[in-house]
mmCIF file with all atom_site columns, C-alpha atoms in Angstrom:
data_model
loop_
_atom_site.group_PDB
_atom_site.id
_atom_site.type_symbol
_atom_site.label_atom_id
_atom_site.label_alt_id
_atom_site.label_comp_id
_atom_site.label_asym_id
_atom_site.label_entity_id
_atom_site.label_seq_id
_atom_site.pdbx_PDB_ins_code
_atom_site.Cartn_x
_atom_site.Cartn_y
_atom_site.Cartn_z
_atom_site.occupancy
_atom_site.B_iso_or_equiv
_atom_site.pdbx_formal_charge
_atom_site.auth_seq_id
_atom_site.auth_comp_id
_atom_site.auth_asym_id
_atom_site.auth_atom_id
_atom_site.pdbx_PDB_model_num
ATOM 1   C CA . UNK A 1 1   ? 13.826  1.194   -10.688 1.00 0.00 ? 9   UNK A CA 1
ATOM 2   C CA . UNK A 1 2   ? 12.753  1.455   -7.231  1.00 0.00 ? 10  UNK A CA 1
ATOM 3   C CA . UNK A 1 3   ? 12.247  -1.659  -5.076  1.00 0.00 ? 11  UNK A CA 1
ATOM 4   C CA . UNK A 1 4   ? 11.747  -2.846  -1.489  1.00 0.00 ? 12  UNK A CA 1
ATOM 5   C CA . UNK A 1 5   ? 12.788  -6.085  -0.081  1.00 0.00 ? 13  UNK A CA 1
ATOM 6   C CA . UNK A 1 6   ? 11.393  -7.512  3.185   1.00 0.00 ? 14  UNK A CA 1
ATOM 7   C CA . UNK A 1 7   ? 12.239  -10.680 5.023   1.00 0.00 ? 15  UNK A CA 1
ATOM 8   C CA . UNK A 1 8   ? 10.108  -13.715 4.413   1.00 0.00 ? 16  UNK A CA 1
ATOM 9   C CA . UNK A 1 9   ? 7.369   -14.480 6.890   1.00 0.00 ? 17  UNK A CA 1
ATOM 10  C CA . UNK A 1 10  ? 5.669   -15.563 8.919   1.00 0.00 ? 18  UNK A CA 1
ATOM 11  C CA . UNK A 1 11  ? 7.437   -14.456 11.895  1.00 0.00 ? 19  UNK A CA 1
ATOM 12  C CA . UNK A 1 12  ? 6.059   -16.365 15.010  1.00 0.00 ? 20  UNK A CA 1
ATOM 13  C CA . UNK A 1 13  ? 6.858   -15.020 18.296  1.00 0.00 ? 21  UNK A CA 1
ATOM 14  C CA . UNK A 1 14  ? 5.871   -15.387 21.971  1.00 0.00 ? 22  UNK A CA 1
ATOM 15  C CA . UNK A 1 15  ? 4.220   -12.444 23.908  1.00 0.00 ? 23  UNK A CA 1
ATOM 16  C CA . UNK A 1 16  ? 6.888   -9.967  25.196  1.00 0.00 ? 24  UNK A CA 1
ATOM 17  C CA . UNK A 1 17  ? 9.589   -11.176 22.751  1.00 0.00 ? 25  UNK A CA 1
ATOM 18  C CA . UNK A 1 18  ? 11.788  -8.754  20.818  1.00 0.00 ? 26  UNK A CA 1
ATOM 19  C CA . UNK A 1 19  ? 10.782  -8.120  17.152  1.00 0.00 ? 27  UNK A CA 1
ATOM 20  C CA . UNK A 1 20  ? 12.875  -7.245  14.154  1.00 0.00 ? 28  UNK A CA 1
ATOM 21  C CA . UNK A 1 21  ? 11.521  -7.211  10.639  1.00 0.00 ? 29  UNK A CA 1
ATOM 22  C CA . UNK A 1 22  ? 14.277  -6.343  8.119   1.00 0.00 ? 30  UNK A CA 1
ATOM 23  C CA . UNK A 1 23  ? 13.688  -4.094  5.172   1.00 0.00 ? 31  UNK A CA 1
ATOM 24  C CA . UNK A 1 24  ? 16.091  -2.824  2.561   1.00 0.00 ? 32  UNK A CA 1
ATOM 25  C CA . UNK A 1 25  ? 15.488  -0.676  -0.429  1.00 0.00 ? 33  UNK A CA 1
ATOM 26  C CA . UNK A 1 26  ? 16.855  0.458   -3.851  1.00 0.00 ? 34  UNK A CA 1
ATOM 27  C CA . UNK A 1 27  ? 15.767  4.053   -5.075  1.00 0.00 ? 35  UNK A CA 1
ATOM 28  C CA . UNK A 1 28  ? 16.778  6.843   -7.042  1.00 0.00 ? 36  UNK A CA 1
ATOM 29  C CA . UNK A 1 29  ? 16.881  10.261  -5.371  1.00 0.00 ? 37  UNK A CA 1
ATOM 30  C CA . UNK A 1 30  ? 16.041  10.678  -1.720  1.00 0.00 ? 38  UNK A CA 1
ATOM 31  C CA . UNK A 1 31  ? 13.047  8.418   -0.734  1.00 0.00 ? 39  UNK A CA 1
ATOM 32  C CA . UNK A 1 32  ? 10.613  8.633   1.979   1.00 0.00 ? 40  UNK A CA 1
ATOM 33  C CA . UNK A 1 33  ? 10.310  5.466   3.971   1.00 0.00 ? 41  UNK A CA 1
ATOM 34  C CA . UNK A 1 34  ? 7.130   3.913   5.528   1.00 0.00 ? 42  UNK A CA 1
ATOM 35  C CA . UNK A 1 35  ? 5.944   1.026   7.469   1.00 0.00 ? 43  UNK A CA 1
ATOM 36  C CA . UNK A 1 36  ? 2.273   0.234   6.999   1.00 0.00 ? 44  UNK A CA 1
ATOM 37  C CA . UNK A 1 37  ? 0.292   -2.389  8.847   1.00 0.00 ? 45  UNK A CA 1
ATOM 38  C CA . UNK A 1 38  ? -2.645  -4.456  8.093   1.00 0.00 ? 46  UNK A CA 1
ATOM 39  C CA . UNK A 1 39  ? -4.586  -5.987  10.915  1.00 0.00 ? 47  UNK A CA 1
ATOM 40  C CA . UNK A 1 40  ? -6.833  -8.972  10.161  1.00 0.00 ? 48  UNK A CA 1
ATOM 41  C CA . UNK A 1 41  ? -10.047 -7.841  8.295   1.00 0.00 ? 49  UNK A CA 1
ATOM 42  C CA . UNK A 1 42  ? -8.867  -4.243  8.124   1.00 0.00 ? 50  UNK A CA 1
ATOM 43  C CA . UNK A 1 43  ? -7.306  -1.911  5.560   1.00 0.00 ? 51  UNK A CA 1
ATOM 44  C CA . UNK A 1 44  ? -3.747  -0.813  5.428   1.00 0.00 ? 52  UNK A CA 1
ATOM 45  C CA . UNK A 1 45  ? -2.903  2.069   7.832   1.00 0.00 ? 53  UNK A CA 1
ATOM 46  C CA . UNK A 1 46  ? 0.354   3.983   8.398   1.00 0.00 ? 54  UNK A CA 1
ATOM 47  C CA . UNK A 1 47  ? 2.296   2.727   11.341  1.00 0.00 ? 55  UNK A CA 1
ATOM 48  C CA . UNK A 1 48  ? 5.509   5.120   11.043  1.00 0.00 ? 56  UNK A CA 1
ATOM 49  C CA . UNK A 1 49  ? 7.534   6.844   8.558   1.00 0.00 ? 57  UNK A CA 1
ATOM 50  C CA . UNK A 1 50  ? 10.776  8.742   8.244   1.00 0.00 ? 58  UNK A CA 1
ATOM 51  C CA . UNK A 1 51  ? 11.627  11.265  5.462   1.00 0.00 ? 59  UNK A CA 1
ATOM 52  C CA . UNK A 1 52  ? 15.315  11.698  5.687   1.00 0.00 ? 60  UNK A CA 1
ATOM 53  C CA . UNK A 1 53  ? 18.554  9.915   6.505   1.00 0.00 ? 61  UNK A CA 1
ATOM 54  C CA . UNK A 1 54  ? 19.062  9.179   10.269  1.00 0.00 ? 62  UNK A CA 1
ATOM 55  C CA . UNK A 1 55  ? 15.415  10.024  11.177  1.00 0.00 ? 63  UNK A CA 1
ATOM 56  C CA . UNK A 1 56  ? 13.729  7.630   13.453  1.00 0.00 ? 64  UNK A CA 1
ATOM 57  C CA . UNK A 1 57  ? 10.089  6.916   13.156  1.00 0.00 ? 65  UNK A CA 1
ATOM 58  C CA . UNK A 1 58  ? 8.032   5.585   16.173  1.00 0.00 ? 66  UNK A CA 1
ATOM 59  C CA . UNK A 1 59  ? 4.566   4.689   17.056  1.00 0.00 ? 67  UNK A CA 1
ATOM 60  C CA . UNK A 1 60  ? 2.751   2.248   19.462  1.00 0.00 ? 68  UNK A CA 1
ATOM 61  C CA . UNK A 1 61  ? 6.061   1.134   20.664  1.00 0.00 ? 69  UNK A CA 1
ATOM 62  C CA . UNK A 1 62  ? 7.451   0.304   17.076  1.00 0.00 ? 70  UNK A CA 1
ATOM 63  C CA . UNK A 1 63  ? 10.577  2.001   15.911  1.00 0.00 ? 71  UNK A CA 1
ATOM 64  C CA . UNK A 1 64  ? 12.516  2.255   12.629  1.00 0.00 ? 72  UNK A CA 1
ATOM 65  C CA . UNK A 1 65  ? 15.584  4.273   11.691  1.00 0.00 ? 73  UNK A CA 1
ATOM 66  C CA . UNK A 1 66  ? 16.171  5.370   8.130   1.00 0.00 ? 74  UNK A CA 1
ATOM 67  C CA . UNK A 1 67  ? 19.837  4.232   7.375   1.00 0.00 ? 75  UNK A CA 1
ATOM 68  C CA . UNK A 1 68  ? 21.120  5.564   4.119   1.00 0.00 ? 76  UNK A CA 1
ATOM 69  C CA . UNK A 1 69  ? 24.453  3.936   4.348   1.00 0.00 ? 77  UNK A CA 1
ATOM 70  C CA . UNK A 1 70  ? 22.928  0.574   4.542   1.00 0.00 ? 78  UNK A CA 1
ATOM 71  C CA . UNK A 1 71  ? 19.732  1.404   2.563   1.00 0.00 ? 79  UNK A CA 1
ATOM 72  C CA . UNK A 1 72  ? 17.808  -0.171  5.264   1.00 0.00 ? 80  UNK A CA 1
ATOM 73  C CA . UNK A 1 73  ? 14.651  0.615   7.445   1.00 0.00 ? 81  UNK A CA 1
ATOM 74  C CA . UNK A 1 74  ? 14.150  -2.222  9.825   1.00 0.00 ? 82  UNK A CA 1
ATOM 75  C CA . UNK A 1 75  ? 11.134  -2.358  12.083  1.00 0.00 ? 83  UNK A CA 1
ATOM 76  C CA . UNK A 1 76  ? 11.724  -3.100  15.775  1.00 0.00 ? 84  UNK A CA 1
ATOM 77  C CA . UNK A 1 77  ? 9.633   -3.506  18.843  1.00 0.00 ? 85  UNK A CA 1
ATOM 78  C CA . UNK A 1 78  ? 10.948  -4.340  22.314  1.00 0.00 ? 86  UNK A CA 1
ATOM 79  C CA . UNK A 1 79  ? 7.929   -6.432  23.599  1.00 0.00 ? 87  UNK A CA 1
ATOM 80  C CA . UNK A 1 80  ? 5.275   -7.666  21.158  1.00 0.00 ? 88  UNK A CA 1
ATOM 81  C CA . UNK A 1 81  ? 1.665   -8.283  22.144  1.00 0.00 ? 89  UNK A CA 1
ATOM 82  C CA . UNK A 1 82  ? -0.956  -10.690 20.796  1.00 0.00 ? 90  UNK A CA 1
ATOM 83  C CA . UNK A 1 83  ? -2.624  -7.517  19.367  1.00 0.00 ? 91  UNK A CA 1
ATOM 84  C CA . UNK A 1 84  ? 0.432   -6.865  17.253  1.00 0.00 ? 92  UNK A CA 1
ATOM 85  C CA . UNK A 1 85  ? -0.374  -9.854  14.972  1.00 0.00 ? 93  UNK A CA 1
ATOM 86  C CA . UNK A 1 86  ? -0.813  -8.436  11.459  1.00 0.00 ? 94  UNK A CA 1
ATOM 87  C CA . UNK A 1 87  ? 0.931   -8.010  8.085   1.00 0.00 ? 95  UNK A CA 1
ATOM 88  C CA . UNK A 1 88  ? 3.560   -5.453  7.929   1.00 0.00 ? 96  UNK A CA 1
ATOM 89  C CA . UNK A 1 89  ? 4.527   -3.631  4.753   1.00 0.00 ? 97  UNK A CA 1
ATOM 90  C CA . UNK A 1 90  ? 7.597   -1.601  4.277   1.00 0.00 ? 98  UNK A CA 1
ATOM 91  C CA . UNK A 1 91  ? 7.377   1.078   1.394   1.00 0.00 ? 99  UNK A CA 1
ATOM 92  C CA . UNK A 1 92  ? 9.011   3.928   -0.178  1.00 0.00 ? 100 UNK A CA 1
ATOM 93  C CA . UNK A 1 93  ? 8.131   7.010   -2.136  1.00 0.00 ? 101 UNK A CA 1
ATOM 94  C CA . UNK A 1 94  ? 11.004  8.592   -3.957  1.00 0.00 ? 102 UNK A CA 1
ATOM 95  C CA . UNK A 1 95  ? 11.322  12.408  -4.202  1.00 0.00 ? 103 UNK A CA 1
ATOM 96  C CA . UNK A 1 96  ? 12.517  14.338  -7.032  1.00 0.00 ? 104 UNK A CA 1
ATOM 97  C CA . UNK A 1 97  ? 10.104  14.592  -10.086 1.00 0.00 ? 105 UNK A CA 1
ATOM 98  C CA . UNK A 1 98  ? 7.235   12.382  -10.213 1.00 0.00 ? 106 UNK A CA 1
ATOM 99  C CA . UNK A 1 99  ? 7.313   9.451   -7.916  1.00 0.00 ? 107 UNK A CA 1
ATOM 100 C CA . UNK A 1 100 ? 5.735   6.077   -7.466  1.00 0.00 ? 108 UNK A CA 1
ATOM 101 C CA . UNK A 1 101 ? 4.933   4.567   -4.144  1.00 0.00 ? 109 UNK A CA 1
ATOM 102 C CA . UNK A 1 102 ? 6.553   1.016   -3.996  1.00 0.00 ? 110 UNK A CA 1
ATOM 103 C CA . UNK A 1 103 ? 5.766   -1.639  -1.522  1.00 0.00 ? 111 UNK A CA 1
ATOM 104 C CA . UNK A 1 104 ? 7.396   -4.747  -0.266  1.00 0.00 ? 112 UNK A CA 1
ATOM 105 C CA . UNK A 1 105 ? 5.558   -8.041  -0.215  1.00 0.00 ? 113 UNK A CA 1
ATOM 106 C CA . UNK A 1 106 ? 4.721   -7.770  3.339   1.00 0.00 ? 114 UNK A CA 1
ATOM 107 C CA . UNK A 1 107 ? 5.672   -9.852  6.543   1.00 0.00 ? 115 UNK A CA 1
ATOM 108 C CA . UNK A 1 108 ? 3.158   -11.667 8.537   1.00 0.00 ? 116 UNK A CA 1
ATOM 109 C CA . UNK A 1 109 ? 3.695   -11.478 12.290  1.00 0.00 ? 117 UNK A CA 1
ATOM 110 C CA . UNK A 1 110 ? 1.962   -14.088 14.471  1.00 0.00 ? 118 UNK A CA 1
ATOM 111 C CA . UNK A 1 111 ? 2.176   -13.419 18.379  1.00 0.00 ? 119 UNK A CA 1
ATOM 112 C CA . UNK A 1 112 ? 1.264   -16.325 20.727  1.00 0.00 ? 120 UNK A CA 1
ATOM 113 C CA . UNK A 1 113 ? 0.165   -15.883 24.313  1.00 0.00 ? 121 UNK A CA 1
ATOM 114 C CA . UNK B 2 1   ? -13.427 12.485  9.396   1.00 0.00 ? 15  UNK B CA 1
ATOM 115 C CA . UNK B 2 2   ? -14.637 9.934   6.982   1.00 0.00 ? 16  UNK B CA 1
ATOM 116 C CA . UNK B 2 3   ? -12.182 7.402   5.513   1.00 0.00 ? 17  UNK B CA 1
ATOM 117 C CA . UNK B 2 4   ? -11.693 6.362   2.090   1.00 0.00 ? 18  UNK B CA 1
ATOM 118 C CA . UNK B 2 5   ? -14.781 4.568   0.692   1.00 0.00 ? 19  UNK B CA 1
ATOM 119 C CA . UNK B 2 6   ? -14.731 1.877   -1.721  1.00 0.00 ? 20  UNK B CA 1
ATOM 120 C CA . UNK B 2 7   ? -17.495 -0.237  -3.427  1.00 0.00 ? 21  UNK B CA 1
ATOM 121 C CA . UNK B 2 8   ? -18.319 -2.970  -4.107  1.00 0.00 ? 22  UNK B CA 1
ATOM 122 C CA . UNK B 2 9   ? -16.513 -4.859  -1.246  1.00 0.00 ? 23  UNK B CA 1
ATOM 123 C CA . UNK B 2 10  ? -16.626 -8.165  -3.259  1.00 0.00 ? 24  UNK B CA 1
ATOM 124 C CA . UNK B 2 11  ? -17.200 -8.978  -6.824  1.00 0.00 ? 25  UNK B CA 1
ATOM 125 C CA . UNK B 2 12  ? -17.279 -12.423 -8.590  1.00 0.00 ? 26  UNK B CA 1
ATOM 126 C CA . UNK B 2 13  ? -17.231 -12.414 -12.456 1.00 0.00 ? 27  UNK B CA 1
ATOM 127 C CA . UNK B 2 14  ? -16.653 -14.786 -15.351 1.00 0.00 ? 28  UNK B CA 1
ATOM 128 C CA . UNK B 2 15  ? -13.538 -14.146 -17.425 1.00 0.00 ? 29  UNK B CA 1
ATOM 129 C CA . UNK B 2 16  ? -14.137 -11.857 -20.337 1.00 0.00 ? 30  UNK B CA 1
ATOM 130 C CA . UNK B 2 17  ? -16.890 -9.966  -18.403 1.00 0.00 ? 31  UNK B CA 1
ATOM 131 C CA . UNK B 2 18  ? -16.488 -6.275  -17.401 1.00 0.00 ? 32  UNK B CA 1
ATOM 132 C CA . UNK B 2 19  ? -16.158 -4.879  -13.919 1.00 0.00 ? 33  UNK B CA 1
ATOM 133 C CA . UNK B 2 20  ? -15.955 -1.404  -12.423 1.00 0.00 ? 34  UNK B CA 1
ATOM 134 C CA . UNK B 2 21  ? -14.743 -0.245  -8.934  1.00 0.00 ? 35  UNK B CA 1
ATOM 135 C CA . UNK B 2 22  ? -15.587 3.004   -7.369  1.00 0.00 ? 36  UNK B CA 1
ATOM 136 C CA . UNK B 2 23  ? -13.432 5.036   -4.750  1.00 0.00 ? 37  UNK B CA 1
ATOM 137 C CA . UNK B 2 24  ? -14.372 8.135   -2.804  1.00 0.00 ? 38  UNK B CA 1
ATOM 138 C CA . UNK B 2 25  ? -11.287 9.709   -1.220  1.00 0.00 ? 39  UNK B CA 1
ATOM 139 C CA . UNK B 2 26  ? -10.915 11.608  1.947   1.00 0.00 ? 40  UNK B CA 1
ATOM 140 C CA . UNK B 2 27  ? -12.358 15.150  1.480   1.00 0.00 ? 41  UNK B CA 1
ATOM 141 C CA . UNK B 2 28  ? -9.725  17.681  0.397   1.00 0.00 ? 42  UNK B CA 1
ATOM 142 C CA . UNK B 2 29  ? -7.136  14.979  -0.666  1.00 0.00 ? 43  UNK B CA 1
ATOM 143 C CA . UNK B 2 30  ? -5.692  15.852  -4.020  1.00 0.00 ? 44  UNK B CA 1
ATOM 144 C CA . UNK B 2 31  ? -3.779  12.720  -4.659  1.00 0.00 ? 45  UNK B CA 1
ATOM 145 C CA . UNK B 2 32  ? -5.652  9.413   -5.366  1.00 0.00 ? 46  UNK B CA 1
ATOM 146 C CA . UNK B 2 33  ? -4.029  5.948   -6.095  1.00 0.00 ? 47  UNK B CA 1
ATOM 147 C CA . UNK B 2 34  ? -5.202  2.590   -7.313  1.00 0.00 ? 48  UNK B CA 1
ATOM 148 C CA . UNK B 2 35  ? -3.333  -0.453  -6.308  1.00 0.00 ? 49  UNK B CA 1
ATOM 149 C CA . UNK B 2 36  ? -3.701  -4.073  -7.316  1.00 0.00 ? 50  UNK B CA 1
ATOM 150 C CA . UNK B 2 37  ? -2.741  -6.453  -4.419  1.00 0.00 ? 51  UNK B CA 1
ATOM 151 C CA . UNK B 2 38  ? -2.353  -10.240 -5.348  1.00 0.00 ? 52  UNK B CA 1
ATOM 152 C CA . UNK B 2 39  ? -2.656  -12.730 -2.607  1.00 0.00 ? 53  UNK B CA 1
ATOM 153 C CA . UNK B 2 40  ? 0.763   -13.019 -0.739  1.00 0.00 ? 54  UNK B CA 1
ATOM 154 C CA . UNK B 2 41  ? 2.134   -9.849  -2.377  1.00 0.00 ? 55  UNK B CA 1
ATOM 155 C CA . UNK B 2 42  ? 2.436   -6.121  -1.701  1.00 0.00 ? 56  UNK B CA 1
ATOM 156 C CA . UNK B 2 43  ? 0.267   -3.528  -3.264  1.00 0.00 ? 57  UNK B CA 1
ATOM 157 C CA . UNK B 2 44  ? 1.384   -2.634  -6.819  1.00 0.00 ? 58  UNK B CA 1
ATOM 158 C CA . UNK B 2 45  ? 0.369   0.820   -7.973  1.00 0.00 ? 59  UNK B CA 1
ATOM 159 C CA . UNK B 2 46  ? -1.750  0.866   -11.062 1.00 0.00 ? 60  UNK B CA 1
ATOM 160 C CA . UNK B 2 47  ? -2.431  4.676   -11.431 1.00 0.00 ? 61  UNK B CA 1
ATOM 161 C CA . UNK B 2 48  ? -1.918  7.832   -9.507  1.00 0.00 ? 62  UNK B CA 1
ATOM 162 C CA . UNK B 2 49  ? -4.016  11.005  -9.926  1.00 0.00 ? 63  UNK B CA 1
ATOM 163 C CA . UNK B 2 50  ? -3.188  14.456  -8.813  1.00 0.00 ? 64  UNK B CA 1
ATOM 164 C CA . UNK B 2 51  ? -6.585  16.257  -8.901  1.00 0.00 ? 65  UNK B CA 1
ATOM 165 C CA . UNK B 2 52  ? -7.884  15.378  -12.396 1.00 0.00 ? 66  UNK B CA 1
ATOM 166 C CA . UNK B 2 53  ? -4.667  14.705  -13.911 1.00 0.00 ? 67  UNK B CA 1
ATOM 167 C CA . UNK B 2 54  ? -2.682  11.475  -14.277 1.00 0.00 ? 68  UNK B CA 1
ATOM 168 C CA . UNK B 2 55  ? 0.681   11.592  -12.434 1.00 0.00 ? 69  UNK B CA 1
ATOM 169 C CA . UNK B 2 56  ? 1.663   7.937   -13.350 1.00 0.00 ? 70  UNK B CA 1
ATOM 170 C CA . UNK B 2 57  ? 0.076   5.008   -15.072 1.00 0.00 ? 71  UNK B CA 1
ATOM 171 C CA . UNK B 2 58  ? 3.244   3.240   -16.138 1.00 0.00 ? 72  UNK B CA 1
ATOM 172 C CA . UNK B 2 59  ? 2.042   -0.088  -14.599 1.00 0.00 ? 73  UNK B CA 1
ATOM 173 C CA . UNK B 2 60  ? -1.754  0.010   -15.736 1.00 0.00 ? 74  UNK B CA 1
ATOM 174 C CA . UNK B 2 61  ? -2.460  -2.542  -18.380 1.00 0.00 ? 75  UNK B CA 1
ATOM 175 C CA . UNK B 2 62  ? -4.019  -0.167  -20.658 1.00 0.00 ? 76  UNK B CA 1
ATOM 176 C CA . UNK B 2 63  ? -5.342  -2.740  -23.109 1.00 0.00 ? 77  UNK B CA 1
ATOM 177 C CA . UNK B 2 64  ? -7.967  -3.758  -20.548 1.00 0.00 ? 78  UNK B CA 1
ATOM 178 C CA . UNK B 2 65  ? -7.686  -1.360  -17.654 1.00 0.00 ? 79  UNK B CA 1
ATOM 179 C CA . UNK B 2 66  ? -8.961  2.156   -17.504 1.00 0.00 ? 80  UNK B CA 1
ATOM 180 C CA . UNK B 2 67  ? -9.400  4.723   -14.816 1.00 0.00 ? 81  UNK B CA 1
ATOM 181 C CA . UNK B 2 68  ? -10.859 8.172   -14.506 1.00 0.00 ? 82  UNK B CA 1
ATOM 182 C CA . UNK B 2 69  ? -11.210 10.845  -11.805 1.00 0.00 ? 83  UNK B CA 1
ATOM 183 C CA . UNK B 2 70  ? -13.882 13.300  -12.737 1.00 0.00 ? 84  UNK B CA 1
ATOM 184 C CA . UNK B 2 71  ? -13.822 16.758  -11.094 1.00 0.00 ? 85  UNK B CA 1
ATOM 185 C CA . UNK B 2 72  ? -10.926 15.625  -8.972  1.00 0.00 ? 86  UNK B CA 1
ATOM 186 C CA . UNK B 2 73  ? -12.993 13.772  -6.358  1.00 0.00 ? 87  UNK B CA 1
ATOM 187 C CA . UNK B 2 74  ? -14.443 10.334  -7.114  1.00 0.00 ? 88  UNK B CA 1
ATOM 188 C CA . UNK B 2 75  ? -12.773 7.722   -9.168  1.00 0.00 ? 89  UNK B CA 1
ATOM 189 C CA . UNK B 2 76  ? -13.590 4.707   -11.088 1.00 0.00 ? 90  UNK B CA 1
ATOM 190 C CA . UNK B 2 77  ? -11.450 1.740   -12.296 1.00 0.00 ? 91  UNK B CA 1
ATOM 191 C CA . UNK B 2 78  ? -12.572 -0.499  -14.966 1.00 0.00 ? 92  UNK B CA 1
ATOM 192 C CA . UNK B 2 79  ? -11.478 -3.736  -16.223 1.00 0.00 ? 93  UNK B CA 1
ATOM 193 C CA . UNK B 2 80  ? -12.758 -4.904  -19.712 1.00 0.00 ? 94  UNK B CA 1
ATOM 194 C CA . UNK B 2 81  ? -12.456 -7.821  -20.478 1.00 0.00 ? 95  UNK B CA 1
ATOM 195 C CA . UNK B 2 82  ? -11.402 -9.533  -17.283 1.00 0.00 ? 96  UNK B CA 1
ATOM 196 C CA . UNK B 2 83  ? -8.741  -12.422 -17.166 1.00 0.00 ? 97  UNK B CA 1
ATOM 197 C CA . UNK B 2 84  ? -8.189  -14.998 -14.504 1.00 0.00 ? 98  UNK B CA 1
ATOM 198 C CA . UNK B 2 85  ? -5.047  -13.394 -13.386 1.00 0.00 ? 99  UNK B CA 1
ATOM 199 C CA . UNK B 2 86  ? -6.922  -10.080 -12.569 1.00 0.00 ? 100 UNK B CA 1
ATOM 200 C CA . UNK B 2 87  ? -8.243  -11.886 -9.393  1.00 0.00 ? 101 UNK B CA 1
ATOM 201 C CA . UNK B 2 88  ? -6.893  -9.717  -6.664  1.00 0.00 ? 102 UNK B CA 1
ATOM 202 C CA . UNK B 2 89  ? -7.805  -7.099  -4.051  1.00 0.00 ? 103 UNK B CA 1
ATOM 203 C CA . UNK B 2 90  ? -8.037  -3.572  -5.697  1.00 0.00 ? 104 UNK B CA 1
ATOM 204 C CA . UNK B 2 91  ? -7.166  -0.862  -3.131  1.00 0.00 ? 105 UNK B CA 1
ATOM 205 C CA . UNK B 2 92  ? -7.834  2.927   -3.378  1.00 0.00 ? 106 UNK B CA 1
ATOM 206 C CA . UNK B 2 93  ? -5.948  5.229   -1.320  1.00 0.00 ? 107 UNK B CA 1
ATOM 207 C CA . UNK B 2 94  ? -5.640  9.057   -0.996  1.00 0.00 ? 108 UNK B CA 1
ATOM 208 C CA . UNK B 2 95  ? -3.123  11.510  0.473   1.00 0.00 ? 109 UNK B CA 1
ATOM 209 C CA . UNK B 2 96  ? -3.059  15.168  1.483   1.00 0.00 ? 110 UNK B CA 1
ATOM 210 C CA . UNK B 2 97  ? -2.846  18.071  -0.912  1.00 0.00 ? 111 UNK B CA 1
ATOM 211 C CA . UNK B 2 98  ? 0.956   18.532  -0.925  1.00 0.00 ? 112 UNK B CA 1
ATOM 212 C CA . UNK B 2 99  ? 1.600   15.770  -3.464  1.00 0.00 ? 113 UNK B CA 1
ATOM 213 C CA . UNK B 2 100 ? 5.044   15.193  -2.006  1.00 0.00 ? 114 UNK B CA 1
ATOM 214 C CA . UNK B 2 101 ? 6.729   11.772  -1.380  1.00 0.00 ? 115 UNK B CA 1
ATOM 215 C CA . UNK B 2 102 ? 6.498   12.426  2.443   1.00 0.00 ? 116 UNK B CA 1
ATOM 216 C CA . UNK B 2 103 ? 2.765   12.181  2.292   1.00 0.00 ? 117 UNK B CA 1
ATOM 217 C CA . UNK B 2 104 ? 0.923   9.484   4.204   1.00 0.00 ? 118 UNK B CA 1
ATOM 218 C CA . UNK B 2 105 ? -1.592  7.525   2.217   1.00 0.00 ? 119 UNK B CA 1
ATOM 219 C CA . UNK B 2 106 ? -4.964  6.513   3.707   1.00 0.00 ? 120 UNK B CA 1
ATOM 220 C CA . UNK B 2 107 ? -6.346  3.369   2.402   1.00 0.00 ? 121 UNK B CA 1
ATOM 221 C CA . UNK B 2 108 ? -9.834  2.064   1.702   1.00 0.00 ? 122 UNK B CA 1
ATOM 222 C CA . UNK B 2 109 ? -11.157 -1.446  2.757   1.00 0.00 ? 123 UNK B CA 1
ATOM 223 C CA . UNK B 2 110 ? -10.497 -2.750  -0.863  1.00 0.00 ? 124 UNK B CA 1
ATOM 224 C CA . UNK B 2 111 ? -12.562 -4.528  -3.300  1.00 0.00 ? 125 UNK B CA 1
ATOM 225 C CA . UNK B 2 112 ? -11.872 -8.289  -3.691  1.00 0.00 ? 126 UNK B CA 1
ATOM 226 C CA . UNK B 2 113 ? -12.318 -9.415  -7.185  1.00 0.00 ? 127 UNK B CA 1
ATOM 227 C CA . UNK B 2 114 ? -12.566 -13.021 -8.103  1.00 0.00 ? 128 UNK B CA 1
ATOM 228 C CA . UNK B 2 115 ? -12.506 -14.025 -11.956 1.00 0.00 ? 129 UNK B CA 1
ATOM 229 C CA . UNK B 2 116 ? -13.804 -17.431 -12.666 1.00 0.00 ? 130 UNK B CA 1
#
């Protein structure tokens, strides 16, 4: 079956530090890949997505590249802010027939001033 | 544009009682999802509807959970009877009419269920 593996959290950084949150996946077919973010007290919302190999999704300074050869979709940001503190979920949705969205367990990011 | 609405936001019940959650998706969204999110874990899909029909319910514990989506709009998720391990946040999401894997899901605020 499909699965998503994310790095364990929490990830604790100082403001303006570089961020990487690792995500790898297992899927049949040709999945679309997503990063969702959940800010404190809010619901999940889409951060970025990529729908085919070598696509780069980007939003709010965050980026992730769909790497089919390494089955990865790592999230990066060059300079984090305190307001980026949240839980980040990597997810996939596999194409071809019916599909089931699959989420990783989430990685908590804490950014200190 | 109004977002996905869910009610109630919080519910506390005793084990073996019944509970129902309601979801109203974004207008025009054909696909509706119910997830269970246990503390410290990612959302787990329980059931997915496309209009009135069920696309997938393979992870729905059908002996106690049921869901329906009448007229392809609102949806209700019911647990009867509840167990302690059902304590979780129940999330509803909807996506645009295409029904493809590339669709972005829009999530409601969730219902936090505590079973005592």
